[in-house]
mmCIF file of N, CA and C and ligand atoms in Angstrom:
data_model
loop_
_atom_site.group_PDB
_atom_site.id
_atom_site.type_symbol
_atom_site.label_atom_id
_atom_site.label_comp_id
_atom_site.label_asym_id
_atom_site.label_seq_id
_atom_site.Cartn_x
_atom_site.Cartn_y
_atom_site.Cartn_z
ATOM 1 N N UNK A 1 -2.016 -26.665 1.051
ATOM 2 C CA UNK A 1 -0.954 -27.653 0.762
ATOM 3 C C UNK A 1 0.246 -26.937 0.141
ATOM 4 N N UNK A 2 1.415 -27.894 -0.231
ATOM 5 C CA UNK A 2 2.736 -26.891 -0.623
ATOM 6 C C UNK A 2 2.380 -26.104 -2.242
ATOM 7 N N UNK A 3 1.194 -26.833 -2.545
ATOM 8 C CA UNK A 3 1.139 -25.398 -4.160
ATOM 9 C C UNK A 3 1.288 -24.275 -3.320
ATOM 10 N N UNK A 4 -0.204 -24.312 -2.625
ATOM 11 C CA UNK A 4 -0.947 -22.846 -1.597
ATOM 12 C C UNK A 4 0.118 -21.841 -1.281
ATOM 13 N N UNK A 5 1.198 -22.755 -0.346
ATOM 14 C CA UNK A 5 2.659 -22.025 -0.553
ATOM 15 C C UNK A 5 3.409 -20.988 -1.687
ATOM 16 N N UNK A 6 3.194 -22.326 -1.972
ATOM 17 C CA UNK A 6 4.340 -21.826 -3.407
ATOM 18 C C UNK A 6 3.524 -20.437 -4.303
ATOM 19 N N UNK A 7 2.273 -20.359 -4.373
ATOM 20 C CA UNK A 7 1.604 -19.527 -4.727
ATOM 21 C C UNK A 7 1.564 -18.010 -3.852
ATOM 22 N N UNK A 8 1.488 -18.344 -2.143
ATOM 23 C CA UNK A 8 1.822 -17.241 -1.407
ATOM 24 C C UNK A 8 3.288 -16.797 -1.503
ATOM 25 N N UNK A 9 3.966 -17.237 -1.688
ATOM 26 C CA UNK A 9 5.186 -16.822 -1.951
ATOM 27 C C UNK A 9 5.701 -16.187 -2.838
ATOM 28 N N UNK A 10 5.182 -16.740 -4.000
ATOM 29 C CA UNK A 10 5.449 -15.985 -5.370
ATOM 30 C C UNK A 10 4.248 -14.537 -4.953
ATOM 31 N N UNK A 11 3.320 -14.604 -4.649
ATOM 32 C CA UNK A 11 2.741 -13.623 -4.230
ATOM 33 C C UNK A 11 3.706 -12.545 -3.425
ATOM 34 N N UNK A 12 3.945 -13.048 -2.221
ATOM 35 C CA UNK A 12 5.215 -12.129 -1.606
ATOM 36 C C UNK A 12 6.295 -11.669 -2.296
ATOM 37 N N UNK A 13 6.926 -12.031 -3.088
ATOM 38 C CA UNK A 13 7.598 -11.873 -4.099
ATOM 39 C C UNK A 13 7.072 -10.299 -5.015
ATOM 40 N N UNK A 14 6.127 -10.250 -5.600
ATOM 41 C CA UNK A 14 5.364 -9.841 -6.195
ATOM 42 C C UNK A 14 5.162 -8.505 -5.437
ATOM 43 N N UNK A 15 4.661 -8.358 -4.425
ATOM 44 C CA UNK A 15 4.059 -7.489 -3.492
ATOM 45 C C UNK A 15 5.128 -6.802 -2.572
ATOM 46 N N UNK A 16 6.648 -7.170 -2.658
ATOM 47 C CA UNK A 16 8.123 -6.671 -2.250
ATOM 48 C C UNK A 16 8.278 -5.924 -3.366
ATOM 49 N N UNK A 17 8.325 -6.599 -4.468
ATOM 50 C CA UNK A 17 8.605 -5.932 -5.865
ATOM 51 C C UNK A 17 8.238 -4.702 -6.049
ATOM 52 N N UNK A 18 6.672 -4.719 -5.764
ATOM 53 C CA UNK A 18 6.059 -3.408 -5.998
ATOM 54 C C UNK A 18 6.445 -2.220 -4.450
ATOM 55 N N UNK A 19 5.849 -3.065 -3.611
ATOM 56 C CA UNK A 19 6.272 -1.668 -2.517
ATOM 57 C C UNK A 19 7.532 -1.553 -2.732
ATOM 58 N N UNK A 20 8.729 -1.897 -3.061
ATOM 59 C CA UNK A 20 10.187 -1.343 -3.061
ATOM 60 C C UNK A 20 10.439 -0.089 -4.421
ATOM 61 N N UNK A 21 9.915 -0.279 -5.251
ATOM 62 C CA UNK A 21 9.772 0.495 -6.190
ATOM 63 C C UNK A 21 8.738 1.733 -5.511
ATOM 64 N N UNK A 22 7.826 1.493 -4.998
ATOM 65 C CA UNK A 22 7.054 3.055 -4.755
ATOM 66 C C UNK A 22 7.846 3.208 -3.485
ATOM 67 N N UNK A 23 8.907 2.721 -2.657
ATOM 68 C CA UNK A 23 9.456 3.263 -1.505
ATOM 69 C C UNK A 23 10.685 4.445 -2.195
ATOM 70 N N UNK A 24 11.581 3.687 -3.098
ATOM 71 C CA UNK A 24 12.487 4.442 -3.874
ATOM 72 C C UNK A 24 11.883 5.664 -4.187
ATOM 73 N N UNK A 25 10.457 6.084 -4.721
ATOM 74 C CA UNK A 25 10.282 7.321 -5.520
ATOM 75 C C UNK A 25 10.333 8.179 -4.562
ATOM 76 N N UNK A 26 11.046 9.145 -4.875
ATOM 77 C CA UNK A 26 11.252 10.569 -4.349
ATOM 78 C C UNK A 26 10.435 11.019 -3.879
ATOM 79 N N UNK A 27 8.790 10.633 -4.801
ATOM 80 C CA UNK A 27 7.939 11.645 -4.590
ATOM 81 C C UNK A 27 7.533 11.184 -3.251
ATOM 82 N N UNK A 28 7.224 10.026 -3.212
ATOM 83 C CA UNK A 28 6.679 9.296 -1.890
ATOM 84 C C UNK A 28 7.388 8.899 -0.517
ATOM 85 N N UNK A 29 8.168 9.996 -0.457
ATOM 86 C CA UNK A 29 9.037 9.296 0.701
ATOM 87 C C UNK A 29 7.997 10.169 1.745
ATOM 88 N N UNK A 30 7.500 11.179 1.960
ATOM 89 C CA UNK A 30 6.269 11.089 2.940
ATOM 90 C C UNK A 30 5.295 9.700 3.459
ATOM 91 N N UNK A 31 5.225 9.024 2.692
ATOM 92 C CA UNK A 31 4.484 7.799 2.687
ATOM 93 C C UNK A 31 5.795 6.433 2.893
ATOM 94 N N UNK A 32 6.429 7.102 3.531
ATOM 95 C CA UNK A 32 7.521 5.856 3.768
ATOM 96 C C UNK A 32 7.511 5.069 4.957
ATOM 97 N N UNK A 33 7.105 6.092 6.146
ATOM 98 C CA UNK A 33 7.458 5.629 7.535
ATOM 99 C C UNK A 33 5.997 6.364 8.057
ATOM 100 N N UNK A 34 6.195 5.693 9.530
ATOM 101 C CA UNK A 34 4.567 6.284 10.351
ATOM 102 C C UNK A 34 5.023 7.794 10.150
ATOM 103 N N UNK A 35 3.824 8.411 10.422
ATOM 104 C CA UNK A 35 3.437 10.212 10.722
ATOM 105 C C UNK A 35 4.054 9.454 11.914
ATOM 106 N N UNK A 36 5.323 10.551 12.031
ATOM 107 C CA UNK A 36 5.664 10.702 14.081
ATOM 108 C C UNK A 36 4.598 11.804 14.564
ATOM 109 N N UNK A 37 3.809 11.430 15.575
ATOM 110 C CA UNK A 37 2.517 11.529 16.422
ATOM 111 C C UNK A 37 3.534 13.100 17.218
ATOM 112 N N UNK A 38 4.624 13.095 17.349
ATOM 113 C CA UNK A 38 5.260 14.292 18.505
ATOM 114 C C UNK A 38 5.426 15.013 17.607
ATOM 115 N N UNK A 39 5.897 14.536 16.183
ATOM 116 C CA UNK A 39 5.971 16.058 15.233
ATOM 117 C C UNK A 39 4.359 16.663 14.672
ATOM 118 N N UNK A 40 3.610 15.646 14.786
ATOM 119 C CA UNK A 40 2.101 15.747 14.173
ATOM 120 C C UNK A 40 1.090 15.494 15.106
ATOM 121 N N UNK A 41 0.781 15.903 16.457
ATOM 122 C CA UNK A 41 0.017 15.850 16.958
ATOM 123 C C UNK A 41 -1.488 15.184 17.066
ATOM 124 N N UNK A 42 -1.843 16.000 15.779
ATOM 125 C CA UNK A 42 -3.170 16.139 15.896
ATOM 126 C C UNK A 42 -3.656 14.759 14.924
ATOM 127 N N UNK A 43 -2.094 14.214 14.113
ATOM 128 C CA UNK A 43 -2.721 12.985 13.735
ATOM 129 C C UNK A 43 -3.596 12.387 13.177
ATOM 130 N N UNK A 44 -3.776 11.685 14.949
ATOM 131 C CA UNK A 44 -4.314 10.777 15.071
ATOM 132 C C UNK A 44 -5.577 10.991 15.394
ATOM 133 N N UNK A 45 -5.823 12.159 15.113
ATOM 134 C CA UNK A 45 -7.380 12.598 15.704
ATOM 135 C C UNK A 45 -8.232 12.878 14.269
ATOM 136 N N UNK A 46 -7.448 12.717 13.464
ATOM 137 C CA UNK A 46 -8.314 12.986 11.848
ATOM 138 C C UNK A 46 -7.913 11.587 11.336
ATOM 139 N N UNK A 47 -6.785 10.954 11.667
ATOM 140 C CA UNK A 47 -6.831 9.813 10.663
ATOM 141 C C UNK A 47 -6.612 8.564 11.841
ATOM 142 N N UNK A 48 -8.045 8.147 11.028
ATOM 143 C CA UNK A 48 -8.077 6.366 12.206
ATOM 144 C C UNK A 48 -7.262 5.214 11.784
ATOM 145 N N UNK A 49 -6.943 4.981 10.767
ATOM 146 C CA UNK A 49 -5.848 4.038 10.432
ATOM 147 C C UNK A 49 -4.954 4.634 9.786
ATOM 148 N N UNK A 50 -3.811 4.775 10.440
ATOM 149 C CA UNK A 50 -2.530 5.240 9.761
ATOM 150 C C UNK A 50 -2.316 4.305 9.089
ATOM 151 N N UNK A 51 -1.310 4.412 7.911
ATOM 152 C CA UNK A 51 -0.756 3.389 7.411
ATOM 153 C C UNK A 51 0.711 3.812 6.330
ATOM 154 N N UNK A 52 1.613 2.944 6.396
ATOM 155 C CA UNK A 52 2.879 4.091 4.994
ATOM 156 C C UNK A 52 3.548 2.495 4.854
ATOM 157 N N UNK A 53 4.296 2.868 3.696
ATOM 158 C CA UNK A 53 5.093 1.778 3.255
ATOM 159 C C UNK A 53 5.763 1.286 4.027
ATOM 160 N N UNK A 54 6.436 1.447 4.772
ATOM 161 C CA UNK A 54 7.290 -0.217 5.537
ATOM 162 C C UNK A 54 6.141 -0.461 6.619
ATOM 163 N N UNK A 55 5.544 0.108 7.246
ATOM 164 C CA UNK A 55 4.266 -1.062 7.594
ATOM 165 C C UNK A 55 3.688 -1.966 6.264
ATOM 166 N N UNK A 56 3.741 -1.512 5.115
ATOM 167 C CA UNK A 56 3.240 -2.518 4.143
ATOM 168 C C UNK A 56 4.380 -4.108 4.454
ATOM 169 N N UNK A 57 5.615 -3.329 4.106
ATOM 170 C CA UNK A 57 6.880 -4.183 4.041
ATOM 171 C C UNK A 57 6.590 -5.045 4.811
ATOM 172 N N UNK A 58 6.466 -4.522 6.119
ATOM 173 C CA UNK A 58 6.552 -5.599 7.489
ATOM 174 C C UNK A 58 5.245 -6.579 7.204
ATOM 175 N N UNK A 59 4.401 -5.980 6.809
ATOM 176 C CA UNK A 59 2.892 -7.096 6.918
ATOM 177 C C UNK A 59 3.541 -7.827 5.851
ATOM 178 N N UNK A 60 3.784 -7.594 4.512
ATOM 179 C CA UNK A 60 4.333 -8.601 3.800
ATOM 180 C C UNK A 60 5.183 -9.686 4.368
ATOM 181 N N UNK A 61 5.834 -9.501 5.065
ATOM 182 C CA UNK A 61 7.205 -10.581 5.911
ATOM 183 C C UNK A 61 6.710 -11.845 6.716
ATOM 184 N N UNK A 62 5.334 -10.445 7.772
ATOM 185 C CA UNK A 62 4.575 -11.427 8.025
ATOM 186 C C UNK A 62 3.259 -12.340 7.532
ATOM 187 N N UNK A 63 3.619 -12.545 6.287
ATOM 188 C CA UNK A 63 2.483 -13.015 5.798
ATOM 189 C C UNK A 63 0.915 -12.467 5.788
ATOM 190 N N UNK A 64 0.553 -11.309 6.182
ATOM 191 C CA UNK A 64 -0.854 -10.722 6.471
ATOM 192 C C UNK A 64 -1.505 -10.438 5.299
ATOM 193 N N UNK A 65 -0.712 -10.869 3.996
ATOM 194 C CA UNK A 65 -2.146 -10.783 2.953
ATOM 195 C C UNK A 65 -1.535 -11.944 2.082
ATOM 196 N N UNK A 66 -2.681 -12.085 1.870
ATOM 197 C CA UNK A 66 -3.071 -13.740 1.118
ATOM 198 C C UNK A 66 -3.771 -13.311 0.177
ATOM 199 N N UNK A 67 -3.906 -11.734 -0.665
ATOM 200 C CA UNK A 67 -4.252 -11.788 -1.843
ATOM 201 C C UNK A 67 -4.023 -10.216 -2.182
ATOM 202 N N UNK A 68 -3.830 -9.887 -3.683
ATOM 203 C CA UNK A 68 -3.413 -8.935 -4.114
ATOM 204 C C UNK A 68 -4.067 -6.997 -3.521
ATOM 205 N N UNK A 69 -5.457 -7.985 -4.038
ATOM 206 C CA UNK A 69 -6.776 -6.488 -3.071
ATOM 207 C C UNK A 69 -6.004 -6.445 -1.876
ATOM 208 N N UNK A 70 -5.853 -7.401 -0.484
ATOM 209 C CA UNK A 70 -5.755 -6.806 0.629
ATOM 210 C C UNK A 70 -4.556 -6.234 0.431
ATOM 211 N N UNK A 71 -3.609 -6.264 -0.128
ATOM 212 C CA UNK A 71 -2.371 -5.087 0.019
ATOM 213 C C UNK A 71 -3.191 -3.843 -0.414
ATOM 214 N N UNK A 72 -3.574 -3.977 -1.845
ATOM 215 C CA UNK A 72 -3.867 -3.133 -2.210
ATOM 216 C C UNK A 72 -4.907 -2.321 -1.599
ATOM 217 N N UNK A 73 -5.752 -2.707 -0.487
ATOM 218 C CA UNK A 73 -6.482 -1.851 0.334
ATOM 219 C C UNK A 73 -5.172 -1.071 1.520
ATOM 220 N N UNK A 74 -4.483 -1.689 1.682
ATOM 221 C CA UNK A 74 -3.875 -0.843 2.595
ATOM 222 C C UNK A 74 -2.607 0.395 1.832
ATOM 223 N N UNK A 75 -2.531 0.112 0.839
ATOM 224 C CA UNK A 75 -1.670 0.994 0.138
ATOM 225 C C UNK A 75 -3.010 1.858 -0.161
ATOM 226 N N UNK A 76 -4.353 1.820 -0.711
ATOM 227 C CA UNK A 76 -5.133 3.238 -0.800
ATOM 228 C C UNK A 76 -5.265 3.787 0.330
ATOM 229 N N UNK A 77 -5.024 3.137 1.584
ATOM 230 C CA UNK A 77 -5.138 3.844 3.091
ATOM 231 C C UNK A 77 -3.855 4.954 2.909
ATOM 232 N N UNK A 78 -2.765 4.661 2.707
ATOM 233 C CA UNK A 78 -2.004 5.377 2.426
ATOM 234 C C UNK A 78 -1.914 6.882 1.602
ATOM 235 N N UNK A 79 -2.454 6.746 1.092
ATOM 236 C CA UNK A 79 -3.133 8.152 -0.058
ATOM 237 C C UNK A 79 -4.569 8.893 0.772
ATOM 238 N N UNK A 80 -5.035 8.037 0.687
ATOM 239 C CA UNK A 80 -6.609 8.196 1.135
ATOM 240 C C UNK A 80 -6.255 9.328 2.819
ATOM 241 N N UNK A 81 -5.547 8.661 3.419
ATOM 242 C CA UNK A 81 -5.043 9.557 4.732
ATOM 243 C C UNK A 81 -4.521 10.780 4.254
ATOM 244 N N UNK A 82 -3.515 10.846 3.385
ATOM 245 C CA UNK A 82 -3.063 11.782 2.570
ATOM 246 C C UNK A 82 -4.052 13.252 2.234
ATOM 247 N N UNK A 83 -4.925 12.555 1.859
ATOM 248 C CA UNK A 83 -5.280 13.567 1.213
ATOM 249 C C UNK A 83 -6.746 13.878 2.214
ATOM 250 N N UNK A 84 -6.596 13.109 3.150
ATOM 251 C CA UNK A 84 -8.035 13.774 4.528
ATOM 252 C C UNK A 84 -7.433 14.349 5.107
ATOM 253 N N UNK A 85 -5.646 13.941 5.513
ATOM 254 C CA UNK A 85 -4.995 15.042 6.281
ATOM 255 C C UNK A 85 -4.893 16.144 5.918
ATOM 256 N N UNK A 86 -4.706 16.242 4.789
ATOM 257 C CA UNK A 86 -4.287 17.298 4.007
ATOM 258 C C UNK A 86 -5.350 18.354 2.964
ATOM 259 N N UNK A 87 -5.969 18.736 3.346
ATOM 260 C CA UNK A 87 -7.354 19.442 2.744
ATOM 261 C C UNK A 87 -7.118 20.338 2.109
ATOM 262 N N UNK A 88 -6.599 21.377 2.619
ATOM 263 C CA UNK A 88 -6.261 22.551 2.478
ATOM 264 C C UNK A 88 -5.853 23.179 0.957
ATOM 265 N N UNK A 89 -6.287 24.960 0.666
ATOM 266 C CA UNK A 89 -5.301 25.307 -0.664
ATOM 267 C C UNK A 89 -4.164 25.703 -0.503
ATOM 268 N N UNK A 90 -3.410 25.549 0.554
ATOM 269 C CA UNK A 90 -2.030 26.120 0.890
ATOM 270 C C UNK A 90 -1.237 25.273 0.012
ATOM 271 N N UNK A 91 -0.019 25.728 -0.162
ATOM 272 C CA UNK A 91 0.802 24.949 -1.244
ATOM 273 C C UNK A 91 1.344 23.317 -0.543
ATOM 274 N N UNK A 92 1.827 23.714 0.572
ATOM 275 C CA UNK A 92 1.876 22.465 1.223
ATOM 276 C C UNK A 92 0.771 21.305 1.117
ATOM 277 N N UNK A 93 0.000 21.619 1.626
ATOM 278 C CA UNK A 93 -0.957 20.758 1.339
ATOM 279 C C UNK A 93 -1.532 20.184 -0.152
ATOM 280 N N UNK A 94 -1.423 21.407 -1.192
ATOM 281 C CA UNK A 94 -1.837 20.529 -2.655
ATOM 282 C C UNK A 94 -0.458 19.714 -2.657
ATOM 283 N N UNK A 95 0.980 20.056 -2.405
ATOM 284 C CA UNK A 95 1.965 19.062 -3.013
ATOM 285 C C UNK A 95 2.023 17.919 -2.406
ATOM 286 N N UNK A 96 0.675 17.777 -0.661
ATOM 287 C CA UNK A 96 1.186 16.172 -0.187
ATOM 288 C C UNK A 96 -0.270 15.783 -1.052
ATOM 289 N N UNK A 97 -1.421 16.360 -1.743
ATOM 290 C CA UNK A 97 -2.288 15.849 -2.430
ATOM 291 C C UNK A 97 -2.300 15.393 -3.734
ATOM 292 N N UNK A 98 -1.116 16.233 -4.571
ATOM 293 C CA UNK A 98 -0.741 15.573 -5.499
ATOM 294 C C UNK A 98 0.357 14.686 -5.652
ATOM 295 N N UNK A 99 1.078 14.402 -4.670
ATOM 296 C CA UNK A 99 1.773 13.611 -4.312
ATOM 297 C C UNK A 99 0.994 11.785 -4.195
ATOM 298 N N UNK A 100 -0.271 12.112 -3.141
ATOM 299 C CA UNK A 100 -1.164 11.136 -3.116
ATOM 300 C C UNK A 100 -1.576 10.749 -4.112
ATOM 301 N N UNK A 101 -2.094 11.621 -4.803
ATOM 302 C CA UNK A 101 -2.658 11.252 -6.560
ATOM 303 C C UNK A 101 -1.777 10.271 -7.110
ATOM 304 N N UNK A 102 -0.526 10.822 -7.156
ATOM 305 C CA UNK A 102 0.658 10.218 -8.197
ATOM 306 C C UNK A 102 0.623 8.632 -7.455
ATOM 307 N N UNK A 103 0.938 8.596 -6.104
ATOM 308 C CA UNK A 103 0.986 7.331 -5.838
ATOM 309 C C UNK A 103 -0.527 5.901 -5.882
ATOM 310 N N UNK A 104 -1.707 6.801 -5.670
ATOM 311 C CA UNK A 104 -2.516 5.941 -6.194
ATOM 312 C C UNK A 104 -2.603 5.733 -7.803
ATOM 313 N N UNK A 105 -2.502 6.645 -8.721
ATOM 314 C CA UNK A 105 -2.149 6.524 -9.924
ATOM 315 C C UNK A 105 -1.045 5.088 -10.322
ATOM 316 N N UNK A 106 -0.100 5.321 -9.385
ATOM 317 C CA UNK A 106 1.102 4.952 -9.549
ATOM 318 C C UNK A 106 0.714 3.078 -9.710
ATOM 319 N N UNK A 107 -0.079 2.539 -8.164
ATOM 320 C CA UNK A 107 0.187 1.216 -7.818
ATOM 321 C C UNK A 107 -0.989 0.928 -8.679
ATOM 322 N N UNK A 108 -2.142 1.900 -8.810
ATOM 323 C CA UNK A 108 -3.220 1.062 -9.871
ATOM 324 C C UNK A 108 -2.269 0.857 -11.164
ATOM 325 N N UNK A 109 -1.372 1.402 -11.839
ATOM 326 C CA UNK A 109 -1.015 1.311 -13.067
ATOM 327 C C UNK A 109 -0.327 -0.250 -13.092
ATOM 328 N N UNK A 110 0.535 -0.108 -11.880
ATOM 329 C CA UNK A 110 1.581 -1.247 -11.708
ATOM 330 C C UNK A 110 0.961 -2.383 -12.115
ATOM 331 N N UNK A 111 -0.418 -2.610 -10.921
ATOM 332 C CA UNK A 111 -0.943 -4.095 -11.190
ATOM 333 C C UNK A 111 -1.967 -4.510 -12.214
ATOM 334 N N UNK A 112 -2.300 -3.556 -12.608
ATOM 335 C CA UNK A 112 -2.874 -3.165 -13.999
ATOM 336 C C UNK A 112 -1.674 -4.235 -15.068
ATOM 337 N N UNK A 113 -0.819 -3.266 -14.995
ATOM 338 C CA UNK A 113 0.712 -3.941 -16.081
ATOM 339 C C UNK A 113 0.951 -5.550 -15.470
ATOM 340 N N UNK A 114 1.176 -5.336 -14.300
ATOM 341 C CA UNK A 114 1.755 -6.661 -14.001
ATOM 342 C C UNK A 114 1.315 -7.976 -13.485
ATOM 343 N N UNK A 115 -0.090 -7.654 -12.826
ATOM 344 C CA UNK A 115 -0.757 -8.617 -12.214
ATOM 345 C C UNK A 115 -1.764 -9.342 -13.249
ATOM 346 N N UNK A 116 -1.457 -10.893 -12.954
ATOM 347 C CA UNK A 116 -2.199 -11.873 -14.221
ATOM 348 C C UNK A 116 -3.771 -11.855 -13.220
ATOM 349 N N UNK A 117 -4.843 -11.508 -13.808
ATOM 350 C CA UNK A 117 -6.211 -11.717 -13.178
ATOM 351 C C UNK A 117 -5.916 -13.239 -12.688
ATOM 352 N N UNK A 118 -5.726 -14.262 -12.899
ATOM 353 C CA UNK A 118 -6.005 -15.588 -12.947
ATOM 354 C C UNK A 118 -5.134 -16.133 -11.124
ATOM 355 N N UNK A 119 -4.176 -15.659 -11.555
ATOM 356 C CA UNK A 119 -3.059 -15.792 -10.076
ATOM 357 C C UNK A 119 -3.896 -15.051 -9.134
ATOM 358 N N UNK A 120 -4.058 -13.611 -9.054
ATOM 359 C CA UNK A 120 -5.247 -13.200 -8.130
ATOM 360 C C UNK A 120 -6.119 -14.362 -7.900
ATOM 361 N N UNK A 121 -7.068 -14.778 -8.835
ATOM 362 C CA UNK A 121 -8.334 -15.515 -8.542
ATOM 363 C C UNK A 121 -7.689 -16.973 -7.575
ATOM 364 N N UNK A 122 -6.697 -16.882 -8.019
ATOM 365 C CA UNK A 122 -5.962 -18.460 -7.307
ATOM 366 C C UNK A 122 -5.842 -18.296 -5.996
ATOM 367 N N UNK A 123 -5.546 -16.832 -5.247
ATOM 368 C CA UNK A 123 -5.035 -16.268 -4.153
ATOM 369 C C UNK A 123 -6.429 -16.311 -3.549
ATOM 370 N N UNK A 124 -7.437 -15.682 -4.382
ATOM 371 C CA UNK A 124 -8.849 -15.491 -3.531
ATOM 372 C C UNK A 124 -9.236 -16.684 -3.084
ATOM 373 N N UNK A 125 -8.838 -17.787 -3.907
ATOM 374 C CA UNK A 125 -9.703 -18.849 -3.099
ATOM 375 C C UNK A 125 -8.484 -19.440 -2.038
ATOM 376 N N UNK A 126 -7.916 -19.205 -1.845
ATOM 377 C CA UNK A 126 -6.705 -20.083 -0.983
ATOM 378 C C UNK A 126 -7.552 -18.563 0.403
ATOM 379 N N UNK A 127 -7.991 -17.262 0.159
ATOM 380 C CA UNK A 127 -7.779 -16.663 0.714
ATOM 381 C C UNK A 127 -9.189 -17.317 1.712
ATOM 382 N N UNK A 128 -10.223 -17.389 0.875
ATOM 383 C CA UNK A 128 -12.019 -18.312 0.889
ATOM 384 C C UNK A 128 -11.873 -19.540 1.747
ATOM 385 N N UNK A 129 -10.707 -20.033 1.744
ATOM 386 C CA UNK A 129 -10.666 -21.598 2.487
ATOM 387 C C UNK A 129 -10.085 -21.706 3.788
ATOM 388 N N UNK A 130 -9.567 -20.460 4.007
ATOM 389 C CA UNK A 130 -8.925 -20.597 5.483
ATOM 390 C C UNK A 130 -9.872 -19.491 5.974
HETATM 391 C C1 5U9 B 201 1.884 11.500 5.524
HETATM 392 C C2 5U9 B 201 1.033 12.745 5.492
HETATM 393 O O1 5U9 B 201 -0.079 12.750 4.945
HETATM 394 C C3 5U9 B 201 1.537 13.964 6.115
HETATM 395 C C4 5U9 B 201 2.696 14.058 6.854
HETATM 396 S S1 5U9 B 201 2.864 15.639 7.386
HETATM 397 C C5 5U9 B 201 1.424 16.145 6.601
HETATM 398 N N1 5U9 B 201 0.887 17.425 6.596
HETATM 399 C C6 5U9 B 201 1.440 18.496 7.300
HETATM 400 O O2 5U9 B 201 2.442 18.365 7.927
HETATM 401 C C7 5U9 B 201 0.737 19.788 7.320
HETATM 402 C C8 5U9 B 201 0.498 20.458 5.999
HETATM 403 N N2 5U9 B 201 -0.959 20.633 6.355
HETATM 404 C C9 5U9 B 201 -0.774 19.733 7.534
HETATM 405 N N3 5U9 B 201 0.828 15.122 5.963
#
């Protein structure tokens, strides 16, 4: 009904807020846009779900999460790829791993600070009923 709304919305709200702030950081602009597949080949052959911030953006627009976890599962896809792509002790590779660090560090802290447990729990069940 129009609460359910009004609750996904302020949710969207919420979930712009945060990905626009980890899009700005410097550190994370690797994690901004898809891996281009012609500069990176091999990809898609180590990582099965790509994922980077404006695909977050866009799922937000389109409504594809109806609660705080499912963003937040696809923003650890984001790191989590990060750092399977990236194995290696070459320097390149620790700076896209600590790079990953910083940004999972980063969004657990955020909703840690900013997210009320209770509004989540409101989202889970709107999420339970459809
Ligand atoms: C987004 C992401 O994880 C990414 C983009 S390029 C890259 N890694 C490299 O280009 C090479 C350094 N060892 C492979 N990782």
């Amino acid at each position: 009904e129009e609460q359910e709304e009004d609750t996904l919305r302020e949710l969207r709200l919420f979930l712009r807020s945060v990905t626009e702030r980890l899009a700005l950081d410097r550190r994370f602009k690797a994690f901004t846009k898809p891996v281009d597949i012609e500069e990176v080949p091999d990809y898609c052959t180590v990582v099965k779900q790509p994922m980077d911030l404006s695909t977050v953006l866009t799922k937000i627009d389109v409504h594809s999460y109806v609660t705080v976890k499912e963003f937040l599962h696809d923003v650890d896809l984001i790191w989590k790829n990060a750092l399977e792509y990236n194995p290696d002790s070459n320097p390149t590779d620790r700076q896209i791993r600590h790079r990953a660090c910083a940004l999972k560090d980063t969004v657990h802290s955020i909703i840690r600070d900013e997210l009320d447990e209770d509004f989540e729990k409101i989202c889970q069940k709107i999420r339970e009923s459809r």
